[in-house]
mmCIF file of the C-alpha atoms, coordinates in Angstrom:
data_MODEL
# 
_entry.id   MODEL 
# 
loop_
_atom_site.group_PDB 
_atom_site.id 
_atom_site.type_symbol 
_atom_site.label_atom_id 
_atom_site.label_alt_id 
_atom_site.label_comp_id 
_atom_site.label_asym_id 
_atom_site.label_entity_id 
_atom_site.label_seq_id 
_atom_site.pdbx_PDB_ins_code 
_atom_site.Cartn_x 
_atom_site.Cartn_y 
_atom_site.Cartn_z 
_atom_site.occupancy 
_atom_site.B_iso_or_equiv 
_atom_site.pdbx_formal_charge 
_atom_site.auth_seq_id 
_atom_site.auth_comp_id 
_atom_site.auth_asym_id 
_atom_site.auth_atom_id 
_atom_site.pdbx_PDB_model_num 
ATOM 1   C CA . MET A 1 1   ? 25.736  -17.725 1.062   1.00 0.00 ? 1   MET A CA 1 
ATOM 2   C CA . THR A 1 2   ? 23.225  -15.089 0.022   1.00 0.00 ? 2   THR A CA 1 
ATOM 3   C CA . GLY A 1 3   ? 19.813  -14.564 1.518   1.00 0.00 ? 3   GLY A CA 1 
ATOM 4   C CA . ALA A 1 4   ? 16.549  -13.858 -0.230  1.00 0.00 ? 4   ALA A CA 1 
ATOM 5   C CA . VAL A 1 5   ? 15.452  -10.245 -0.466  1.00 0.00 ? 5   VAL A CA 1 
ATOM 6   C CA . LEU A 1 6   ? 12.159  -9.058  0.972   1.00 0.00 ? 6   LEU A CA 1 
ATOM 7   C CA . HIS A 1 7   ? 10.941  -5.621  -0.083  1.00 0.00 ? 7   HIS A CA 1 
ATOM 8   C CA . LEU A 1 8   ? 8.143   -4.171  2.050   1.00 0.00 ? 8   LEU A CA 1 
ATOM 9   C CA . LEU A 1 9   ? 6.242   -1.307  0.425   1.00 0.00 ? 9   LEU A CA 1 
ATOM 10  C CA . ARG A 1 10  ? 3.714   0.732   2.371   1.00 0.00 ? 10  ARG A CA 1 
ATOM 11  C CA . HIS A 1 11  ? 0.527   1.371   0.392   1.00 0.00 ? 11  HIS A CA 1 
ATOM 12  C CA . GLY A 1 12  ? -0.127  4.817   -1.077  1.00 0.00 ? 12  GLY A CA 1 
ATOM 13  C CA . ALA A 1 13  ? -1.803  7.664   0.764   1.00 0.00 ? 13  ALA A CA 1 
ATOM 14  C CA . PRO A 1 14  ? -5.496  6.996   1.365   1.00 0.00 ? 14  PRO A CA 1 
ATOM 15  C CA . ASP A 1 15  ? -8.196  9.347   0.158   1.00 0.00 ? 15  ASP A CA 1 
ATOM 16  C CA . VAL A 1 16  ? -8.719  10.427  3.797   1.00 0.00 ? 16  VAL A CA 1 
ATOM 17  C CA . PRO A 1 17  ? -5.318  10.479  5.582   1.00 0.00 ? 17  PRO A CA 1 
ATOM 18  C CA . GLY A 1 18  ? -4.660  11.280  9.258   1.00 0.00 ? 18  GLY A CA 1 
ATOM 19  C CA . ARG A 1 19  ? -6.799  8.532   10.784  1.00 0.00 ? 19  ARG A CA 1 
ATOM 20  C CA . MET A 1 20  ? -6.140  5.277   12.670  1.00 0.00 ? 20  MET A CA 1 
ATOM 21  C CA . ILE A 1 21  ? -6.864  3.009   9.724   1.00 0.00 ? 21  ILE A CA 1 
ATOM 22  C CA . GLY A 1 22  ? -6.503  -0.698  10.427  1.00 0.00 ? 22  GLY A CA 1 
ATOM 23  C CA . ARG A 1 23  ? -9.220  -3.096  9.317   1.00 0.00 ? 23  ARG A CA 1 
ATOM 24  C CA . THR A 1 24  ? -11.243 -0.323  7.681   1.00 0.00 ? 24  THR A CA 1 
ATOM 25  C CA . ASP A 1 25  ? -10.970 -0.895  3.952   1.00 0.00 ? 25  ASP A CA 1 
ATOM 26  C CA . VAL A 1 26  ? -10.414 2.597   2.562   1.00 0.00 ? 26  VAL A CA 1 
ATOM 27  C CA . PRO A 1 27  ? -8.923  3.108   -0.917  1.00 0.00 ? 27  PRO A CA 1 
ATOM 28  C CA . SER A 1 28  ? -5.675  4.855   -1.742  1.00 0.00 ? 28  SER A CA 1 
ATOM 29  C CA . SER A 1 29  ? -5.727  7.992   -3.830  1.00 0.00 ? 29  SER A CA 1 
ATOM 30  C CA . ALA A 1 30  ? -4.660  7.797   -7.486  1.00 0.00 ? 30  ALA A CA 1 
ATOM 31  C CA . ALA A 1 31  ? -1.556  9.804   -6.574  1.00 0.00 ? 31  ALA A CA 1 
ATOM 32  C CA . GLY A 1 32  ? -0.814  7.330   -3.759  1.00 0.00 ? 32  GLY A CA 1 
ATOM 33  C CA . ILE A 1 33  ? -1.007  4.359   -6.120  1.00 0.00 ? 33  ILE A CA 1 
ATOM 34  C CA . ALA A 1 34  ? 1.199   6.151   -8.654  1.00 0.00 ? 34  ALA A CA 1 
ATOM 35  C CA . ALA A 1 35  ? 3.781   6.835   -5.918  1.00 0.00 ? 35  ALA A CA 1 
ATOM 36  C CA . CYS A 1 36  ? 3.902   3.103   -5.116  1.00 0.00 ? 36  CYS A CA 1 
ATOM 37  C CA . VAL A 1 37  ? 4.342   2.174   -8.782  1.00 0.00 ? 37  VAL A CA 1 
ATOM 38  C CA . ALA A 1 38  ? 7.173   4.686   -9.128  1.00 0.00 ? 38  ALA A CA 1 
ATOM 39  C CA . ARG A 1 39  ? 8.866   3.416   -5.943  1.00 0.00 ? 39  ARG A CA 1 
ATOM 40  C CA . ALA A 1 40  ? 8.706   -0.226  -7.102  1.00 0.00 ? 40  ALA A CA 1 
ATOM 41  C CA . GLN A 1 41  ? 9.864   0.465   -10.639 1.00 0.00 ? 41  GLN A CA 1 
ATOM 42  C CA . GLY A 1 42  ? 12.886  -1.642  -11.545 1.00 0.00 ? 42  GLY A CA 1 
ATOM 43  C CA . LEU A 1 43  ? 12.850  -3.800  -8.393  1.00 0.00 ? 43  LEU A CA 1 
ATOM 44  C CA . PRO A 1 44  ? 14.056  -7.274  -9.378  1.00 0.00 ? 44  PRO A CA 1 
ATOM 45  C CA . VAL A 1 45  ? 11.381  -9.427  -7.733  1.00 0.00 ? 45  VAL A CA 1 
ATOM 46  C CA . ASP A 1 46  ? 10.100  -12.927 -8.378  1.00 0.00 ? 46  ASP A CA 1 
ATOM 47  C CA . ARG A 1 47  ? 6.664   -12.325 -6.898  1.00 0.00 ? 47  ARG A CA 1 
ATOM 48  C CA . ILE A 1 48  ? 4.317   -9.688  -5.516  1.00 0.00 ? 48  ILE A CA 1 
ATOM 49  C CA . VAL A 1 49  ? 2.218   -10.226 -2.388  1.00 0.00 ? 49  VAL A CA 1 
ATOM 50  C CA . THR A 1 50  ? -0.358  -7.822  -0.947  1.00 0.00 ? 50  THR A CA 1 
ATOM 51  C CA . SER A 1 51  ? -2.566  -7.652  2.107   1.00 0.00 ? 51  SER A CA 1 
ATOM 52  C CA . ASP A 1 52  ? -6.256  -8.209  1.440   1.00 0.00 ? 52  ASP A CA 1 
ATOM 53  C CA . LEU A 1 53  ? -7.187  -4.565  2.040   1.00 0.00 ? 53  LEU A CA 1 
ATOM 54  C CA . CYS A 1 54  ? -7.953  -2.532  -1.074  1.00 0.00 ? 54  CYS A CA 1 
ATOM 55  C CA . ARG A 1 55  ? -5.395  0.210   -0.384  1.00 0.00 ? 55  ARG A CA 1 
ATOM 56  C CA . ALA A 1 56  ? -2.607  -2.403  -0.647  1.00 0.00 ? 56  ALA A CA 1 
ATOM 57  C CA . GLN A 1 57  ? -4.228  -4.507  -3.359  1.00 0.00 ? 57  GLN A CA 1 
ATOM 58  C CA . ALA A 1 58  ? -4.695  -1.539  -5.710  1.00 0.00 ? 58  ALA A CA 1 
ATOM 59  C CA . ALA A 1 59  ? -1.022  -0.634  -5.521  1.00 0.00 ? 59  ALA A CA 1 
ATOM 60  C CA . GLY A 1 60  ? -0.004  -4.294  -5.913  1.00 0.00 ? 60  GLY A CA 1 
ATOM 61  C CA . ALA A 1 61  ? -2.215  -4.675  -8.985  1.00 0.00 ? 61  ALA A CA 1 
ATOM 62  C CA . ALA A 1 62  ? -0.801  -1.518  -10.557 1.00 0.00 ? 62  ALA A CA 1 
ATOM 63  C CA . ILE A 1 63  ? 2.787   -2.652  -9.895  1.00 0.00 ? 63  ILE A CA 1 
ATOM 64  C CA . ALA A 1 64  ? 1.985   -6.114  -11.283 1.00 0.00 ? 64  ALA A CA 1 
ATOM 65  C CA . GLN A 1 65  ? 0.498   -4.616  -14.414 1.00 0.00 ? 65  GLN A CA 1 
ATOM 66  C CA . ALA A 1 66  ? 3.631   -2.526  -14.970 1.00 0.00 ? 66  ALA A CA 1 
ATOM 67  C CA . SER A 1 67  ? 6.002   -5.436  -14.257 1.00 0.00 ? 67  SER A CA 1 
ATOM 68  C CA . GLY A 1 68  ? 4.103   -8.382  -15.741 1.00 0.00 ? 68  GLY A CA 1 
ATOM 69  C CA . LYS A 1 69  ? 4.188   -10.283 -12.413 1.00 0.00 ? 69  LYS A CA 1 
ATOM 70  C CA . GLY A 1 70  ? 1.228   -11.977 -10.755 1.00 0.00 ? 70  GLY A CA 1 
ATOM 71  C CA . VAL A 1 71  ? -0.129  -10.983 -7.362  1.00 0.00 ? 71  VAL A CA 1 
ATOM 72  C CA . THR A 1 72  ? -0.834  -13.190 -4.352  1.00 0.00 ? 72  THR A CA 1 
ATOM 73  C CA . VAL A 1 73  ? -3.146  -11.887 -1.622  1.00 0.00 ? 73  VAL A CA 1 
ATOM 74  C CA . ASP A 1 74  ? -2.250  -12.805 1.961   1.00 0.00 ? 74  ASP A CA 1 
ATOM 75  C CA . PRO A 1 75  ? -4.448  -11.356 4.745   1.00 0.00 ? 75  PRO A CA 1 
ATOM 76  C CA . ARG A 1 76  ? -1.668  -11.904 7.291   1.00 0.00 ? 76  ARG A CA 1 
ATOM 77  C CA . TRP A 1 77  ? -0.080  -8.732  5.888   1.00 0.00 ? 77  TRP A CA 1 
ATOM 78  C CA . ARG A 1 78  ? -3.053  -6.599  7.102   1.00 0.00 ? 78  ARG A CA 1 
ATOM 79  C CA . GLU A 1 79  ? -2.586  -3.566  9.321   1.00 0.00 ? 79  GLU A CA 1 
ATOM 80  C CA . LEU A 1 80  ? -3.064  -3.798  13.102  1.00 0.00 ? 80  LEU A CA 1 
ATOM 81  C CA . ASP A 1 81  ? -6.763  -3.930  13.972  1.00 0.00 ? 81  ASP A CA 1 
ATOM 82  C CA . PHE A 1 82  ? -7.435  -0.710  15.895  1.00 0.00 ? 82  PHE A CA 1 
ATOM 83  C CA . GLY A 1 83  ? -10.801 -2.012  17.175  1.00 0.00 ? 83  GLY A CA 1 
ATOM 84  C CA . ALA A 1 84  ? -13.098 0.782   18.407  1.00 0.00 ? 84  ALA A CA 1 
ATOM 85  C CA . TRP A 1 85  ? -10.529 3.381   17.320  1.00 0.00 ? 85  TRP A CA 1 
ATOM 86  C CA . ASP A 1 86  ? -10.464 2.223   13.707  1.00 0.00 ? 86  ASP A CA 1 
ATOM 87  C CA . GLY A 1 87  ? -11.245 5.105   11.359  1.00 0.00 ? 87  GLY A CA 1 
ATOM 88  C CA . LEU A 1 88  ? -10.915 7.797   14.038  1.00 0.00 ? 88  LEU A CA 1 
ATOM 89  C CA . ALA A 1 89  ? -8.483  10.711  13.984  1.00 0.00 ? 89  ALA A CA 1 
ATOM 90  C CA . PRO A 1 90  ? -6.085  10.612  16.958  1.00 0.00 ? 90  PRO A CA 1 
ATOM 91  C CA . VAL A 1 91  ? -7.705  13.774  18.394  1.00 0.00 ? 91  VAL A CA 1 
ATOM 92  C CA . GLU A 1 92  ? -11.006 11.857  18.614  1.00 0.00 ? 92  GLU A CA 1 
ATOM 93  C CA . ILE A 1 93  ? -9.450  9.233   20.941  1.00 0.00 ? 93  ILE A CA 1 
ATOM 94  C CA . ASP A 1 94  ? -8.935  9.663   24.687  1.00 0.00 ? 94  ASP A CA 1 
ATOM 95  C CA . ALA A 1 95  ? -5.387  11.068  24.891  1.00 0.00 ? 95  ALA A CA 1 
ATOM 96  C CA . GLU A 1 96  ? -4.439  9.033   27.973  1.00 0.00 ? 96  GLU A CA 1 
ATOM 97  C CA . ALA A 1 97  ? -5.650  5.765   26.430  1.00 0.00 ? 97  ALA A CA 1 
ATOM 98  C CA . LEU A 1 98  ? -3.814  6.543   23.195  1.00 0.00 ? 98  LEU A CA 1 
ATOM 99  C CA . GLY A 1 99  ? -0.644  7.377   25.145  1.00 0.00 ? 99  GLY A CA 1 
ATOM 100 C CA . ARG A 1 100 ? -0.860  4.057   27.022  1.00 0.00 ? 100 ARG A CA 1 
ATOM 101 C CA . PHE A 1 101 ? -1.245  2.248   23.693  1.00 0.00 ? 101 PHE A CA 1 
ATOM 102 C CA . TRP A 1 102 ? 1.853   3.887   22.169  1.00 0.00 ? 102 TRP A CA 1 
ATOM 103 C CA . ALA A 1 103 ? 3.855   3.152   25.334  1.00 0.00 ? 103 ALA A CA 1 
ATOM 104 C CA . ASP A 1 104 ? 2.693   -0.468  25.615  1.00 0.00 ? 104 ASP A CA 1 
ATOM 105 C CA . PRO A 1 105 ? 0.684   -1.687  22.590  1.00 0.00 ? 105 PRO A CA 1 
ATOM 106 C CA . ASP A 1 106 ? 0.542   -5.178  24.032  1.00 0.00 ? 106 ASP A CA 1 
ATOM 107 C CA . GLY A 1 107 ? -0.705  -4.297  27.495  1.00 0.00 ? 107 GLY A CA 1 
ATOM 108 C CA . HIS A 1 108 ? -3.013  -1.496  26.313  1.00 0.00 ? 108 HIS A CA 1 
ATOM 109 C CA . ALA A 1 109 ? -4.375  -2.610  22.929  1.00 0.00 ? 109 ALA A CA 1 
ATOM 110 C CA . PRO A 1 110 ? -7.197  -0.519  21.437  1.00 0.00 ? 110 PRO A CA 1 
ATOM 111 C CA . PRO A 1 111 ? -10.628 -1.547  22.816  1.00 0.00 ? 111 PRO A CA 1 
ATOM 112 C CA . GLY A 1 112 ? -11.733 -4.585  20.817  1.00 0.00 ? 112 GLY A CA 1 
ATOM 113 C CA . GLY A 1 113 ? -8.523  -4.369  18.789  1.00 0.00 ? 113 GLY A CA 1 
ATOM 114 C CA . GLU A 1 114 ? -5.430  -6.426  18.253  1.00 0.00 ? 114 GLU A CA 1 
ATOM 115 C CA . ARG A 1 115 ? -2.402  -6.640  20.527  1.00 0.00 ? 115 ARG A CA 1 
ATOM 116 C CA . TRP A 1 116 ? 1.060   -5.810  19.144  1.00 0.00 ? 116 TRP A CA 1 
ATOM 117 C CA . SER A 1 117 ? 2.248   -9.368  19.858  1.00 0.00 ? 117 SER A CA 1 
ATOM 118 C CA . GLU A 1 118 ? -0.662  -10.754 17.816  1.00 0.00 ? 118 GLU A CA 1 
ATOM 119 C CA . LEU A 1 119 ? 0.331   -8.575  14.860  1.00 0.00 ? 119 LEU A CA 1 
ATOM 120 C CA . VAL A 1 120 ? 3.995   -9.631  15.191  1.00 0.00 ? 120 VAL A CA 1 
ATOM 121 C CA . ALA A 1 121 ? 3.005   -13.317 15.321  1.00 0.00 ? 121 ALA A CA 1 
ATOM 122 C CA . ARG A 1 122 ? 0.703   -12.960 12.283  1.00 0.00 ? 122 ARG A CA 1 
ATOM 123 C CA . VAL A 1 123 ? 3.299   -11.115 10.186  1.00 0.00 ? 123 VAL A CA 1 
ATOM 124 C CA . GLY A 1 124 ? 6.080   -13.447 11.360  1.00 0.00 ? 124 GLY A CA 1 
ATOM 125 C CA . ALA A 1 125 ? 4.029   -16.426 10.110  1.00 0.00 ? 125 ALA A CA 1 
ATOM 126 C CA . ALA A 1 126 ? 3.584   -14.677 6.752   1.00 0.00 ? 126 ALA A CA 1 
ATOM 127 C CA . CYS A 1 127 ? 7.365   -14.127 6.543   1.00 0.00 ? 127 CYS A CA 1 
ATOM 128 C CA . ASP A 1 128 ? 8.031   -17.793 7.379   1.00 0.00 ? 128 ASP A CA 1 
ATOM 129 C CA . ALA A 1 129 ? 5.711   -18.848 4.543   1.00 0.00 ? 129 ALA A CA 1 
ATOM 130 C CA . LEU A 1 130 ? 7.515   -16.825 1.852   1.00 0.00 ? 130 LEU A CA 1 
ATOM 131 C CA . PRO A 1 131 ? 9.221   -18.997 -0.763  1.00 0.00 ? 131 PRO A CA 1 
ATOM 132 C CA . HIS A 1 132 ? 12.900  -18.427 -1.531  1.00 0.00 ? 132 HIS A CA 1 
ATOM 133 C CA . GLY A 1 133 ? 13.586  -15.597 -3.946  1.00 0.00 ? 133 GLY A CA 1 
ATOM 134 C CA . ALA A 1 134 ? 12.965  -11.885 -4.129  1.00 0.00 ? 134 ALA A CA 1 
ATOM 135 C CA . THR A 1 135 ? 9.522   -10.821 -2.925  1.00 0.00 ? 135 THR A CA 1 
ATOM 136 C CA . LEU A 1 136 ? 7.736   -7.476  -2.902  1.00 0.00 ? 136 LEU A CA 1 
ATOM 137 C CA . VAL A 1 137 ? 4.989   -7.211  -0.270  1.00 0.00 ? 137 VAL A CA 1 
ATOM 138 C CA . VAL A 1 138 ? 2.619   -4.241  -0.517  1.00 0.00 ? 138 VAL A CA 1 
ATOM 139 C CA . THR A 1 139 ? 1.395   -3.795  3.016   1.00 0.00 ? 139 THR A CA 1 
ATOM 140 C CA . HIS A 1 140 ? 0.884   -1.315  5.865   1.00 0.00 ? 140 HIS A CA 1 
ATOM 141 C CA . GLY A 1 141 ? 3.095   0.673   8.232   1.00 0.00 ? 141 GLY A CA 1 
ATOM 142 C CA . GLY A 1 142 ? 2.223   -1.433  11.280  1.00 0.00 ? 142 GLY A CA 1 
ATOM 143 C CA . ALA A 1 143 ? 2.827   -4.687  9.417   1.00 0.00 ? 143 ALA A CA 1 
ATOM 144 C CA . MET A 1 144 ? 6.217   -3.398  8.237   1.00 0.00 ? 144 MET A CA 1 
ATOM 145 C CA . ARG A 1 145 ? 7.171   -2.560  11.835  1.00 0.00 ? 145 ARG A CA 1 
ATOM 146 C CA . ALA A 1 146 ? 5.907   -5.972  12.955  1.00 0.00 ? 146 ALA A CA 1 
ATOM 147 C CA . ALA A 1 147 ? 8.176   -7.592  10.342  1.00 0.00 ? 147 ALA A CA 1 
ATOM 148 C CA . LEU A 1 148 ? 11.116  -5.703  11.884  1.00 0.00 ? 148 LEU A CA 1 
ATOM 149 C CA . ALA A 1 149 ? 10.121  -7.082  15.284  1.00 0.00 ? 149 ALA A CA 1 
ATOM 150 C CA . ALA A 1 150 ? 9.692   -10.645 14.012  1.00 0.00 ? 150 ALA A CA 1 
ATOM 151 C CA . LEU A 1 151 ? 12.797  -10.749 11.811  1.00 0.00 ? 151 LEU A CA 1 
ATOM 152 C CA . CYS A 1 152 ? 15.252  -8.371  13.523  1.00 0.00 ? 152 CYS A CA 1 
ATOM 153 C CA . GLY A 1 153 ? 14.165  -8.771  17.142  1.00 0.00 ? 153 GLY A CA 1 
ATOM 154 C CA . PHE A 1 154 ? 13.204  -5.099  17.608  1.00 0.00 ? 154 PHE A CA 1 
ATOM 155 C CA . ASP A 1 155 ? 10.869  -4.250  20.461  1.00 0.00 ? 155 ASP A CA 1 
ATOM 156 C CA . HIS A 1 156 ? 7.900   -2.008  19.665  1.00 0.00 ? 156 HIS A CA 1 
ATOM 157 C CA . ARG A 1 157 ? 9.764   1.211   20.567  1.00 0.00 ? 157 ARG A CA 1 
ATOM 158 C CA . GLN A 1 158 ? 12.603  0.375   18.193  1.00 0.00 ? 158 GLN A CA 1 
ATOM 159 C CA . ALA A 1 159 ? 10.175  -0.642  15.436  1.00 0.00 ? 159 ALA A CA 1 
ATOM 160 C CA . PHE A 1 160 ? 8.075   2.512   15.941  1.00 0.00 ? 160 PHE A CA 1 
ATOM 161 C CA . ALA A 1 161 ? 11.259  4.623   15.614  1.00 0.00 ? 161 ALA A CA 1 
ATOM 162 C CA . PHE A 1 162 ? 11.249  4.053   11.846  1.00 0.00 ? 162 PHE A CA 1 
ATOM 163 C CA . ASP A 1 163 ? 9.457   6.773   9.904   1.00 0.00 ? 163 ASP A CA 1 
ATOM 164 C CA . LEU A 1 164 ? 7.550   4.881   7.197   1.00 0.00 ? 164 LEU A CA 1 
ATOM 165 C CA . PRO A 1 165 ? 5.489   7.371   5.171   1.00 0.00 ? 165 PRO A CA 1 
ATOM 166 C CA . TYR A 1 166 ? 3.105   6.235   2.461   1.00 0.00 ? 166 TYR A CA 1 
ATOM 167 C CA . ALA A 1 167 ? 4.987   4.501   -0.402  1.00 0.00 ? 167 ALA A CA 1 
ATOM 168 C CA . ALA A 1 168 ? 8.063   3.941   1.813   1.00 0.00 ? 168 ALA A CA 1 
ATOM 169 C CA . LEU A 1 169 ? 10.143  0.957   0.707   1.00 0.00 ? 169 LEU A CA 1 
ATOM 170 C CA . LEU A 1 170 ? 11.978  -1.109  3.332   1.00 0.00 ? 170 LEU A CA 1 
ATOM 171 C CA . SER A 1 171 ? 14.326  -3.796  1.982   1.00 0.00 ? 171 SER A CA 1 
ATOM 172 C CA . LEU A 1 172 ? 15.534  -6.742  4.060   1.00 0.00 ? 172 LEU A CA 1 
ATOM 173 C CA . ARG A 1 173 ? 17.876  -9.628  3.345   1.00 0.00 ? 173 ARG A CA 1 
ATOM 174 C CA . LEU A 1 174 ? 16.390  -12.803 4.841   1.00 0.00 ? 174 LEU A CA 1 
ATOM 175 C CA . TRP A 1 175 ? 18.503  -15.501 6.429   1.00 0.00 ? 175 TRP A CA 1 
ATOM 176 C CA . ARG A 1 176 ? 16.960  -18.906 6.929   1.00 0.00 ? 176 ARG A CA 1 
ATOM 177 C CA . GLY A 1 177 ? 18.371  -20.930 9.797   1.00 0.00 ? 177 GLY A CA 1 
ATOM 178 C CA . GLU A 1 178 ? 16.802  -22.322 12.913  1.00 0.00 ? 178 GLU A CA 1 
ATOM 179 C CA . ASN A 1 179 ? 14.790  -19.078 12.926  1.00 0.00 ? 179 ASN A CA 1 
ATOM 180 C CA . LEU A 1 180 ? 14.167  -16.701 10.035  1.00 0.00 ? 180 LEU A CA 1 
ATOM 181 C CA . THR A 1 181 ? 16.147  -13.482 10.587  1.00 0.00 ? 181 THR A CA 1 
ATOM 182 C CA . ALA A 1 182 ? 16.906  -10.414 8.484   1.00 0.00 ? 182 ALA A CA 1 
ATOM 183 C CA . GLN A 1 183 ? 19.263  -7.516  7.903   1.00 0.00 ? 183 GLN A CA 1 
ATOM 184 C CA . ILE A 1 184 ? 17.986  -4.112  6.793   1.00 0.00 ? 184 ILE A CA 1 
ATOM 185 C CA . VAL A 1 185 ? 19.603  -3.359  3.421   1.00 0.00 ? 185 VAL A CA 1 
ATOM 186 C CA . GLY A 1 186 ? 17.633  -0.292  2.371   1.00 0.00 ? 186 GLY A CA 1 
ATOM 187 C CA . LEU A 1 187 ? 14.995  2.274   3.271   1.00 0.00 ? 187 LEU A CA 1 
ATOM 188 C CA . ARG A 1 188 ? 13.597  4.728   0.749   1.00 0.00 ? 188 ARG A CA 1 
ATOM 189 C CA . ALA A 1 189 ? 11.021  7.093   2.149   1.00 0.00 ? 189 ALA A CA 1 
# 
């Protein structure tokens, strides 16, 4: 029995990198979009899905144009909402509060932001809704880590241990049973 393949591609570098960018809808640079197209070239996929934020949608549209596939937008693949910290550089955030967030993103979510468990639940629901077949999702680093938590059972420290730079491609083989699970079959960063 073979499982479906899920490729998760982080969007390209934004025009202004180095910030906590969650719900803020900032575009990717042209070079960032080109890096995503190059990374996805030749992937045998049946469909392309993107988050509803423009930095993911632009890369998804460019990949679709190059591959002839359509694109479906699913807001469940959005980045974690960083609340009051959204758009700030880490040095602009209280260091102790930021440290508590990284140590326990569920117990110390950003002010007005989303808890880690909420992101994992949202992304897990998006994974459950995927039809059978090979899918490319153009999404965000936090959403990719949340997929690892939802599908592989990683806690936040294990999921955060993966370095996922812009245009990183994480490939998973999905197994449908009582619960949807996955094996990591590739990481290109």
